[in-house]
Amino acid sequence: MSAQILLAAEKVPLFREEDPSGIRRSPKTRSLPLGTLKRHPEDGWVLADPRPMTAVTRRALRGLIRALCPPPPGPVLADLEDRIELHVRRLLQYMLPAVAFGFVLAVHIVDLSPLWRFVARRRLQHLDRPRAEPLLTAMGQSRSRLVRTMIFGIRGIVLSSFYDQDEVHVAMGWSPIPFLADRVQLRQR
């Protein structure tokens, strides 16, 4: 029995080996052609399915997206909330379950913050941006480390999803391709 396991183990390389091109690649991907620096390459990579969320959580997240994304003159996208919500839910699938659960919990706590901070009689998702933004800014400057951390985490994941949109890159006059090419060239040295 152990001889069969050893023979099977010899057939499967455990460590990455050098590709003839000089790039370290895993045995599974060595036979595939090298990718390009396209923003959304057709290389067969399958993104994770969005993390399942209840309707209540999705409404709370969408309210935070509306409050956190930059207003005009920043780029205004027709389906901004849908795209960022999908991006955030996909990012949550790659997180540890406890971290993803903590994020969802933080979304609910922050959504209820106008009530427990005695600022409004409605949840954050029902407030318009001019009323919600100062509340989130004040919470980000709170004396409580827990409150600041919740706002920091939510703001970070929402804004990183916003700034990852192609239209935002165009509006900012920025392209990630030269940056990626520079990083690849640096790694090959």
Tab-separated table of N, CA, C and O in Angstrom, residues 30 35 87 119 178:
chain	number	residue	atom	x	y	z
A	30	ARG	N	1.605	25.113	-16.463
A	30	ARG	CA	2.790	25.197	-17.300
A	30	ARG	C	2.469	24.985	-18.778
A	30	ARG	O	3.072	25.595	-19.648
A	35	GLY	N	-0.405	34.524	-20.141
A	35	GLY	CA	-1.455	35.516	-20.318
A	35	GLY	C	-0.902	36.858	-20.758
A	35	GLY	O	0.308	37.072	-20.833
A	87	HIS	N	-19.225	42.963	-6.898
A	87	HIS	CA	-17.784	42.911	-6.646
A	87	HIS	C	-17.501	42.620	-5.178
A	87	HIS	O	-16.658	41.778	-4.847
A	119	VAL	N	-29.299	60.182	15.489
A	119	VAL	CA	-29.148	61.167	14.424
A	119	VAL	C	-30.406	61.212	13.559
A	119	VAL	O	-30.787	62.270	13.059
A	178	PRO	N	0.356	49.924	-17.666
A	178	PRO	CA	1.777	50.254	-17.480
A	178	PRO	C	2.298	49.854	-16.093
A	178	PRO	O	3.431	49.398	-15.964
